[in-house]
Each structure stands twice: as structure tokens, then as C-alpha cells.
Amino acid sequence: MTRRLAQVAKKVGVSEATVSRVLNGKPGVSEATRQAVLSALDVLGYERPTQLRGERARLVGLVLPELQNPIFPAFAEVIGGALAQLGLTPVLCTQTKGGVSEADYVDLLLQQQVSGVVFAGGLFAQADAPHDHYRQLADRRIPVVLINAAIERLGFPGVSCDDAVAVEQAWRHLASLGHDRIGLVLGPTDHMPSRRKLAAARAICASAGDRLPDEHVARAMFSIEGGQAASARLLDAGVTGFICASDPIALGVVRAARRRGLTVPGDVSVVGYDDSALMNCTEPPLTTVRQPIESMGRAAVEMLYAQIGGGTVAAEELLFEPELVVRGSTGQAPR
């Protein structure tokens, strides 16, 4: 017991006597300190005293598909900071290959009596993936917010970057540089943001009385290696302007072009998506479509907090406007 008091006190930054008063339900402790002590108990893995177990923890699960893509640590930083300002403790759950699954994380979060969960990318964006763990959260009435293009039948509120506008911005930019053979390197076929991007590209072609050739669309894993492998067929088809579903995919396209002896942007122009960290430090600096991470992350937390407080949030999707950031990976089409 003494060891527990000391660890919790150190975690919160209060005296052991204060922790003892909270655990024994004694007066003389502010509500903010009381909640901080209870959250520390949850984080450290200690059981709450019997009389306090009926209260839901001030914990919020933040479930990410990976940390290798810099966009996800960026979302984690914004969301974690916004949660802390509201007196909520984020619990970071990151999937790794062969490690804990998204469904397993949901089970663990439910055991911790979390107040809510934010998913920033994950199986909710894949139409053919298993979704039973989302239904489990809905059945338990746990507040949930999804970031970026969920499938419709889940029924949770969400925030997304407007994929159609992102493609329109990238396409107009490449077309203005004289590129008439534009291709897309997207995620898997059941990935909802990629479906939206493809639909937008087809609509642009249709409005010009043309069609997007199938050989100008490739699918990739969201990695440099995935982009490098997927871009080979598009390079064979003579594509000179690439619109990619992520920055790592775009960097893979740049690598593939260079290994063929092509220059970027002299022979091939490449547009990424996200504007994740260090994209202005690559060689050449990457032209990309920036997601408004700060605005999206804070909006997601506001929607979650409203639900935690008992408010009703419509199961709708807030769309945020992206911004094209022009750098050195795009240039005039080769003649």
C-alpha cells in the first residue's frame, strides 16, 4: 500500500497524504486533483478502491495503426495535448505487425473503463475488414470519434480531410504544369479515403470528356517500399505526374523514378498527401497536400468530450479543407 501511495503521488505531483485522502473518500481535495489521482491509478494498473469502482476512468484510448508514418505521431501530439487540457489522460494504442490487434486494444480499453476512444486511422476505413469491436463499443455506449473516412454503417461521428478537394488541387497543379498523363498511387481497394480519391479523379476526367485509364491507377501499401513497387506499372505506361495517397508512398515513387535514371521533377513530378514531418527536408522537397492536423485533432476531441459530458453528437462527418503545398518535386512536364 505504501509503495502504491508513493508511485501515485509521484505520478500526480502531490503528497502521499493527498493520495490517501482521495482513496479513502476524505474531504479537502479539489476535484481536479481527485480526478488526477484516479487517472494515475488507472495508468499505473492499480485497482480503484471498491467505493470508487463505479466511476468511469478519466482515460481516453487513442488507437493508431502505426507510428512509422509521421502523420500519426502528429495526430497523437495534437489529440493528446487537447485531452490533457480537459483533464483526460490519453492511452496510446499502436498496432505493430504480428502484435496486439485493434480488437485486442478495444478489449483492454474496456477493461480500463475508458471514457471514450479516438481512432486515427484503422480498420474502420477498410470496407472489407472485421468491425465487430466497433459494434462492441457502440453496444456499451462508449463515446467514439473516427478520423478520416469511415465506412457509413458504423454510425460514429468523425472528422476527415476532404479527399475530393485534395485530388482536385493536386490534379489542377499538375495539369497547369503541362502534365496530361497523370496517375494515382492509392491504398488498398477497400480503403475508403483511396476510394474517394479515385472517384474524384474519375470525375475530373469525365468533366473533361475523358476517362482515367486503368493502367494509370496503382495500389500500394502505405510505405516507401509500397510506393516504389506500385509505381513501376505507371512508369511503364508513361505517366509523368503522380498523385499519391500518402507522403511515404510519394517518396517511394521518387525512389523508383531515380532508379530508372529519371529525374524528379525533370522527367517525373510527384505529389504526396499529408505534409507530414520533414517533407520539406527531402531531396527534392516534396510537393504535397497538407491535412489540417491541428484543426482536425481538436475537433475530434471536442466531439468526444461533448459525448462524455452526456451531449448528443450526430453521427456525421466533418470535412476539413486541405491545402496544396508546392515544393520541388513538381515541375513542367517533359517535352
CSV table of C-alpha atoms in Angstrom, one decimal:
chain,number,residue,atom,x,y,z
A,1,MET,CA,0.0,0.0,0.0
A,2,THR,CA,2.8,2.4,0.9
A,3,ARG,CA,4.5,1.7,-2.4
A,4,ARG,CA,1.3,2.3,-4.3
A,5,LEU,CA,0.8,5.7,-2.5
A,6,ALA,CA,4.3,6.7,-3.3
A,7,GLN,CA,4.0,5.8,-7.0
A,8,VAL,CA,0.7,7.6,-7.4
A,9,ALA,CA,1.9,10.6,-5.5
A,10,LYS,CA,4.9,10.9,-7.7
A,11,LYS,CA,2.9,10.5,-10.9
A,12,VAL,CA,0.4,13.2,-10.0
A,13,GLY,CA,2.9,15.5,-8.2
A,14,VAL,CA,1.1,15.6,-4.8
A,15,SER,CA,1.8,14.3,-1.3
A,16,GLU,CA,1.1,10.7,-0.3
A,17,ALA,CA,-1.3,12.2,2.3
A,18,THR,CA,-3.4,13.7,-0.5
A,19,VAL,CA,-3.5,10.4,-2.4
A,20,SER,CA,-4.6,8.7,0.8
A,21,ARG,CA,-7.4,11.2,1.3
A,22,VAL,CA,-8.7,10.6,-2.3
A,23,LEU,CA,-8.6,6.8,-1.9
A,24,ASN,CA,-10.4,6.9,1.4
A,25,GLY,CA,-13.0,9.4,0.2
A,26,LYS,CA,-12.0,12.1,2.7
A,27,PRO,CA,-12.7,15.9,2.0
A,28,GLY,CA,-10.1,18.6,1.5
A,29,VAL,CA,-9.1,17.6,-2.0
A,30,SER,CA,-10.0,19.6,-5.2
A,31,GLU,CA,-12.0,17.8,-7.9
A,32,ALA,CA,-9.1,18.2,-10.4
A,33,THR,CA,-6.6,16.6,-8.0
A,34,ARG,CA,-9.1,13.8,-7.2
A,35,GLN,CA,-9.5,13.0,-10.9
A,36,ALA,CA,-5.8,13.2,-11.5
A,37,VAL,CA,-5.2,10.6,-8.7
A,38,LEU,CA,-7.9,8.3,-10.0
A,39,SER,CA,-6.4,8.6,-13.6
A,40,ALA,CA,-2.9,7.8,-12.2
A,41,LEU,CA,-4.3,4.7,-10.5
A,42,ASP,CA,-5.7,3.5,-13.9
A,43,VAL,CA,-2.5,4.3,-15.8
A,44,LEU,CA,-0.3,2.5,-13.2
A,45,GLY,CA,-2.5,-0.6,-13.3
A,46,TYR,CA,-3.8,-0.4,-9.7
A,47,GLU,CA,-7.4,-1.3,-8.9
A,48,ARG,CA,-9.6,1.5,-7.6
A,49,PRO,CA,-11.0,1.2,-4.1
A,50,THR,CA,-14.3,-0.6,-4.1
A,51,GLN,CA,-16.3,2.6,-3.4
A,52,LEU,CA,-14.7,4.3,-6.4
A,53,ARG,CA,-15.0,1.5,-9.0
A,54,GLY,CA,-18.4,2.6,-10.2
A,55,GLU,CA,-16.9,5.7,-11.8
A,56,ARG,CA,-15.6,5.5,-15.3
A,57,ALA,CA,-12.0,6.3,-15.6
A,58,ARG,CA,-10.8,9.7,-17.0
A,59,LEU,CA,-8.9,7.8,-19.6
A,60,VAL,CA,-9.3,8.1,-23.4
A,61,GLY,CA,-8.0,5.5,-25.8
A,62,LEU,CA,-6.1,6.8,-28.8
A,63,VAL,CA,-5.8,4.0,-31.3
A,64,LEU,CA,-3.3,4.4,-34.2
A,65,PRO,CA,-2.5,2.0,-37.0
A,66,GLU,CA,1.3,2.7,-36.8
A,67,LEU,CA,3.9,5.3,-35.9
A,68,GLN,CA,6.3,4.9,-38.8
A,69,ASN,CA,4.2,7.3,-40.9
A,70,PRO,CA,4.9,10.7,-39.3
A,71,ILE,CA,1.2,11.8,-39.7
A,72,PHE,CA,0.1,9.5,-36.9
A,73,PRO,CA,2.6,10.9,-34.2
A,74,ALA,CA,1.5,14.3,-35.3
A,75,PHE,CA,-2.2,13.5,-34.7
A,76,ALA,CA,-1.2,11.9,-31.4
A,77,GLU,CA,0.5,15.0,-30.2
A,78,VAL,CA,-2.4,17.3,-31.0
A,79,ILE,CA,-5.1,14.9,-29.6
A,80,GLY,CA,-3.1,14.1,-26.5
A,81,GLY,CA,-2.5,17.7,-25.7
A,82,ALA,CA,-6.1,18.6,-26.2
A,83,LEU,CA,-7.3,15.8,-24.0
A,84,ALA,CA,-4.8,16.7,-21.2
A,85,GLN,CA,-6.2,20.3,-21.2
A,86,LEU,CA,-9.6,18.8,-20.5
A,87,GLY,CA,-8.3,16.7,-17.6
A,88,LEU,CA,-8.4,13.5,-19.6
A,89,THR,CA,-5.5,11.0,-19.9
A,90,PRO,CA,-4.7,9.6,-23.3
A,91,VAL,CA,-3.8,5.9,-23.5
A,92,LEU,CA,-1.8,5.4,-26.7
A,93,CYS,CA,-2.5,2.1,-28.5
A,94,THR,CA,-0.3,1.5,-31.5
A,95,GLN,CA,-0.6,-1.6,-33.7
A,96,THR,CA,2.5,-3.4,-34.8
A,97,LYS,CA,2.9,-6.3,-37.3
A,98,GLY,CA,2.2,-9.5,-35.5
A,99,GLY,CA,1.5,-7.6,-32.3
A,100,VAL,CA,-1.7,-6.6,-30.5
A,101,SER,CA,-4.7,-6.2,-32.8
A,102,GLU,CA,-7.1,-3.3,-32.9
A,103,ALA,CA,-9.8,-5.6,-31.4
A,104,ASP,CA,-7.5,-6.6,-28.6
A,105,TYR,CA,-6.8,-3.0,-27.8
A,106,VAL,CA,-10.5,-2.3,-27.6
A,107,ASP,CA,-10.9,-5.2,-25.1
A,108,LEU,CA,-8.1,-3.7,-22.9
A,109,LEU,CA,-9.6,-0.3,-23.0
A,110,LEU,CA,-13.0,-1.6,-22.0
A,111,GLN,CA,-11.3,-3.3,-19.0
A,112,GLN,CA,-9.9,0.0,-18.0
A,113,GLN,CA,-13.3,1.6,-18.1
A,114,VAL,CA,-12.2,4.3,-20.5
A,115,SER,CA,-14.4,7.4,-21.0
A,116,GLY,CA,-14.1,7.2,-24.8
A,117,VAL,CA,-11.9,6.2,-27.8
A,118,VAL,CA,-10.5,8.2,-30.7
A,119,PHE,CA,-9.4,6.1,-33.7
A,120,ALA,CA,-7.0,8.0,-36.0
A,121,GLY,CA,-6.8,5.6,-38.9
A,122,GLY,CA,-7.6,1.9,-38.6
A,123,LEU,CA,-9.9,-0.9,-39.7
A,124,PHE,CA,-12.9,1.4,-39.8
A,125,ALA,CA,-11.6,2.9,-43.0
A,126,GLN,CA,-11.5,-0.6,-44.7
A,127,ALA,CA,-14.8,-1.8,-46.0
A,128,ASP,CA,-13.8,-5.5,-46.0
A,129,ALA,CA,-12.1,-5.6,-42.6
A,130,PRO,CA,-13.7,-7.0,-39.4
A,131,HIS,CA,-15.7,-4.4,-37.5
A,132,ASP,CA,-17.2,-6.4,-34.5
A,133,HIS,CA,-15.1,-4.5,-32.0
A,134,TYR,CA,-16.6,-1.2,-33.1
A,135,ARG,CA,-20.1,-2.6,-32.5
A,136,GLN,CA,-18.9,-3.7,-29.1
A,137,LEU,CA,-18.1,-0.1,-28.3
A,138,ALA,CA,-21.5,1.1,-29.6
A,139,ASP,CA,-23.3,-1.5,-27.6
A,140,ARG,CA,-21.5,-0.3,-24.4
A,141,ARG,CA,-22.4,3.3,-25.3
A,142,ILE,CA,-18.7,4.3,-25.2
A,143,PRO,CA,-18.1,7.7,-26.9
A,144,VAL,CA,-16.1,7.2,-30.1
A,145,VAL,CA,-14.8,9.6,-32.8
A,146,LEU,CA,-13.2,8.4,-36.0
A,147,ILE,CA,-10.6,10.4,-38.0
A,148,ASN,CA,-10.6,10.1,-41.8
A,149,ALA,CA,-13.3,8.4,-43.9
A,150,ALA,CA,-15.1,5.6,-42.0
A,151,ILE,CA,-17.5,3.2,-43.7
A,152,GLU,CA,-21.0,4.5,-43.3
A,153,ARG,CA,-22.7,1.7,-41.4
A,154,LEU,CA,-20.6,2.1,-38.2
A,155,GLY,CA,-22.7,5.1,-37.1
A,156,PHE,CA,-20.0,7.1,-35.2
A,157,PRO,CA,-19.2,10.8,-35.7
A,158,GLY,CA,-15.9,11.6,-37.4
A,159,VAL,CA,-13.7,14.2,-38.9
A,160,SER,CA,-12.0,13.9,-42.3
A,161,CYS,CA,-9.8,15.8,-44.7
A,162,ASP,CA,-11.8,16.3,-47.9
A,163,ASP,CA,-10.2,13.7,-50.3
A,164,ALA,CA,-12.0,15.0,-53.3
A,165,VAL,CA,-10.7,18.5,-52.8
A,166,ALA,CA,-7.2,17.1,-52.2
A,167,VAL,CA,-7.2,15.3,-55.6
A,168,GLU,CA,-8.6,18.4,-57.4
A,169,GLN,CA,-5.9,20.6,-56.0
A,170,ALA,CA,-3.1,18.1,-57.0
A,171,TRP,CA,-4.6,17.4,-60.4
A,172,ARG,CA,-5.0,21.1,-61.3
A,173,HIS,CA,-1.5,21.8,-60.2
A,174,LEU,CA,0.0,19.0,-62.4
A,175,ALA,CA,-2.2,20.0,-65.3
A,176,SER,CA,-1.1,23.6,-65.0
A,177,LEU,CA,2.5,22.3,-65.5
A,178,GLY,CA,1.5,20.6,-68.7
A,179,HIS,CA,1.1,17.0,-67.5
A,180,ASP,CA,-1.5,15.2,-69.5
A,181,ARG,CA,-0.6,11.7,-68.3
A,182,ILE,CA,-1.5,11.8,-64.6
A,183,GLY,CA,-1.7,8.7,-62.5
A,184,LEU,CA,-2.6,7.8,-58.9
A,185,VAL,CA,-0.9,5.5,-56.4
A,186,LEU,CA,-3.5,4.7,-53.8
A,187,GLY,CA,-4.1,2.4,-50.9
A,188,PRO,CA,-5.9,-1.0,-51.0
A,189,THR,CA,-9.2,-1.2,-53.0
A,190,ASP,CA,-11.4,-1.3,-49.8
A,191,HIS,CA,-9.7,1.7,-48.3
A,192,MET,CA,-12.3,4.5,-48.1
A,193,PRO,CA,-10.1,7.6,-48.5
A,194,SER,CA,-8.5,5.9,-51.5
A,195,ARG,CA,-11.9,5.2,-53.0
A,196,ARG,CA,-12.8,8.8,-52.6
A,197,LYS,CA,-9.6,10.0,-54.2
A,198,LEU,CA,-10.2,7.7,-57.2
A,199,ALA,CA,-13.8,8.8,-57.6
A,200,ALA,CA,-12.6,12.4,-57.6
A,201,ALA,CA,-10.0,11.7,-60.3
A,202,ARG,CA,-12.5,9.9,-62.5
A,203,ALA,CA,-15.0,12.8,-62.1
A,204,ILE,CA,-12.3,15.3,-63.2
A,205,CYS,CA,-11.6,13.2,-66.3
A,206,ALA,CA,-15.3,12.8,-67.0
A,207,SER,CA,-15.9,16.6,-66.8
A,208,ALA,CA,-13.2,17.0,-69.5
A,209,GLY,CA,-14.9,14.4,-71.7
A,210,ASP,CA,-12.2,11.8,-71.0
A,211,ARG,CA,-11.7,8.8,-68.8
A,212,LEU,CA,-9.0,7.8,-66.3
A,213,PRO,CA,-7.2,4.7,-67.8
A,214,ASP,CA,-7.0,1.7,-65.5
A,215,GLU,CA,-3.2,1.5,-66.2
A,216,HIS,CA,-2.9,4.9,-64.6
A,217,VAL,CA,-4.0,3.7,-61.2
A,218,ALA,CA,-1.9,1.5,-58.9
A,219,ARG,CA,-2.4,0.2,-55.4
A,220,ALA,CA,0.2,0.2,-52.7
A,221,MET,CA,0.9,-0.4,-49.0
A,222,PHE,CA,1.4,2.9,-47.1
A,223,SER,CA,5.2,2.8,-47.1
A,224,ILE,CA,8.1,3.9,-49.2
A,225,GLU,CA,8.6,0.3,-50.3
A,226,GLY,CA,5.0,0.1,-51.3
A,227,GLY,CA,5.1,3.3,-53.4
A,228,GLN,CA,8.3,2.1,-55.1
A,229,ALA,CA,6.8,-1.2,-56.1
A,230,ALA,CA,3.4,0.1,-57.2
A,231,SER,CA,4.7,2.9,-59.3
A,232,ALA,CA,6.6,0.6,-61.7
A,233,ARG,CA,3.5,-0.1,-63.9
A,234,LEU,CA,2.6,3.6,-64.1
A,235,LEU,CA,6.1,4.5,-65.2
A,236,ASP,CA,5.9,1.8,-67.8
A,237,ALA,CA,2.6,3.4,-69.0
A,238,GLY,CA,4.4,6.7,-69.5
A,239,VAL,CA,2.8,8.6,-66.5
A,240,THR,CA,4.7,11.8,-65.8
A,241,GLY,CA,2.5,13.2,-63.0
A,242,PHE,CA,1.9,11.2,-59.8
A,243,ILE,CA,-0.8,11.8,-57.2
A,244,CYS,CA,-0.1,9.7,-54.1
A,245,ALA,CA,-2.2,8.7,-51.1
A,246,SER,CA,0.5,9.4,-48.6
A,247,ASP,CA,3.9,11.1,-48.3
A,248,PRO,CA,5.8,7.8,-47.8
A,249,ILE,CA,4.2,6.4,-51.0
A,250,ALA,CA,5.3,9.5,-52.8
A,251,LEU,CA,8.9,9.1,-51.6
A,252,GLY,CA,8.7,5.6,-52.9
A,253,VAL,CA,7.7,6.9,-56.3
A,254,VAL,CA,10.6,9.3,-56.3
A,255,ARG,CA,13.0,6.4,-55.4
A,256,ALA,CA,11.5,4.2,-58.2
A,257,ALA,CA,11.9,7.0,-60.8
A,258,ARG,CA,15.5,7.7,-59.8
A,259,ARG,CA,16.4,4.0,-60.1
A,260,ARG,CA,15.3,4.1,-63.7
A,261,GLY,CA,17.6,7.0,-64.3
A,262,LEU,CA,14.7,9.6,-64.4
A,263,THR,CA,14.9,12.9,-62.6
A,264,VAL,CA,12.4,14.5,-60.3
A,265,PRO,CA,10.9,16.9,-61.3
A,266,GLY,CA,12.7,17.0,-64.7
A,267,ASP,CA,11.1,13.8,-66.0
A,268,VAL,CA,8.5,12.9,-63.4
A,269,SER,CA,6.5,15.1,-61.0
A,270,VAL,CA,5.2,13.7,-57.7
A,271,VAL,CA,2.6,15.0,-55.2
A,272,GLY,CA,2.2,13.5,-51.8
A,273,TYR,CA,-0.5,13.6,-49.2
A,274,ASP,CA,-0.5,14.7,-45.5
A,275,ASP,CA,2.5,17.1,-45.4
A,276,SER,CA,4.0,15.1,-42.6
A,277,ALA,CA,7.1,16.0,-40.7
A,278,LEU,CA,10.4,16.6,-42.7
A,279,MET,CA,8.8,16.6,-46.2
A,280,ASN,CA,10.4,20.0,-46.7
A,281,CYS,CA,13.8,18.4,-46.0
A,282,THR,CA,13.7,15.6,-48.6
A,283,GLU,CA,15.6,15.8,-51.9
A,284,PRO,CA,13.8,17.3,-53.7
A,285,PRO,CA,11.4,18.8,-51.1
A,286,LEU,CA,8.1,17.1,-51.6
A,287,THR,CA,5.1,18.9,-53.0
A,288,THR,CA,2.1,17.6,-51.0
A,289,VAL,CA,-1.4,18.2,-49.9
A,290,ARG,CA,-1.5,19.2,-46.3
A,291,GLN,CA,-4.1,17.8,-43.9
A,292,PRO,CA,-5.1,20.4,-41.2
A,293,ILE,CA,-4.0,18.2,-38.4
A,294,GLU,CA,-4.3,20.8,-35.6
A,295,SER,CA,-7.9,21.7,-36.5
A,296,MET,CA,-9.0,18.1,-37.2
A,297,GLY,CA,-7.4,16.8,-33.9
A,298,ARG,CA,-9.0,19.4,-31.8
A,299,ALA,CA,-12.4,19.0,-33.4
A,300,ALA,CA,-12.2,15.3,-32.7
A,301,VAL,CA,-11.5,15.9,-29.1
A,302,GLU,CA,-14.4,18.4,-28.8
A,303,MET,CA,-16.8,15.9,-30.3
A,304,LEU,CA,-15.6,13.2,-27.9
A,305,TYR,CA,-15.8,15.5,-24.9
A,306,ALA,CA,-19.3,16.5,-25.7
A,307,GLN,CA,-20.3,12.8,-25.7
A,308,ILE,CA,-18.5,12.1,-22.5
A,309,GLY,CA,-20.4,15.0,-20.9
A,310,GLY,CA,-23.7,13.4,-21.9
A,311,GLY,CA,-24.3,15.5,-25.0
A,312,THR,CA,-25.6,14.2,-28.3
A,313,VAL,CA,-23.3,14.4,-31.3
A,314,ALA,CA,-24.7,13.5,-34.7
A,315,ALA,CA,-23.1,10.5,-36.4
A,316,GLU,CA,-21.9,12.8,-39.2
A,317,GLU,CA,-18.6,13.5,-40.8
A,318,LEU,CA,-17.0,17.0,-40.6
A,319,LEU,CA,-14.9,17.6,-43.7
A,320,PHE,CA,-11.8,19.9,-43.5
A,321,GLU,CA,-10.3,21.7,-46.4
A,322,PRO,CA,-6.7,20.6,-47.3
A,323,GLU,CA,-4.0,22.9,-48.7
A,324,LEU,CA,-1.6,22.2,-51.6
A,325,VAL,CA,2.0,22.9,-50.6
A,326,VAL,CA,4.1,23.4,-53.7
A,327,ARG,CA,7.8,22.4,-53.3
A,328,GLY,CA,10.5,21.0,-55.5
A,329,SER,CA,9.1,17.6,-56.5
A,330,THR,CA,6.8,19.0,-59.2
A,331,GLY,CA,7.8,20.9,-62.4
A,332,GLN,CA,7.0,21.4,-66.0
A,333,ALA,CA,6.0,18.2,-67.9
A,334,PRO,CA,8.8,16.9,-70.2
A,335,ARG,CA,8.5,17.7,-73.8
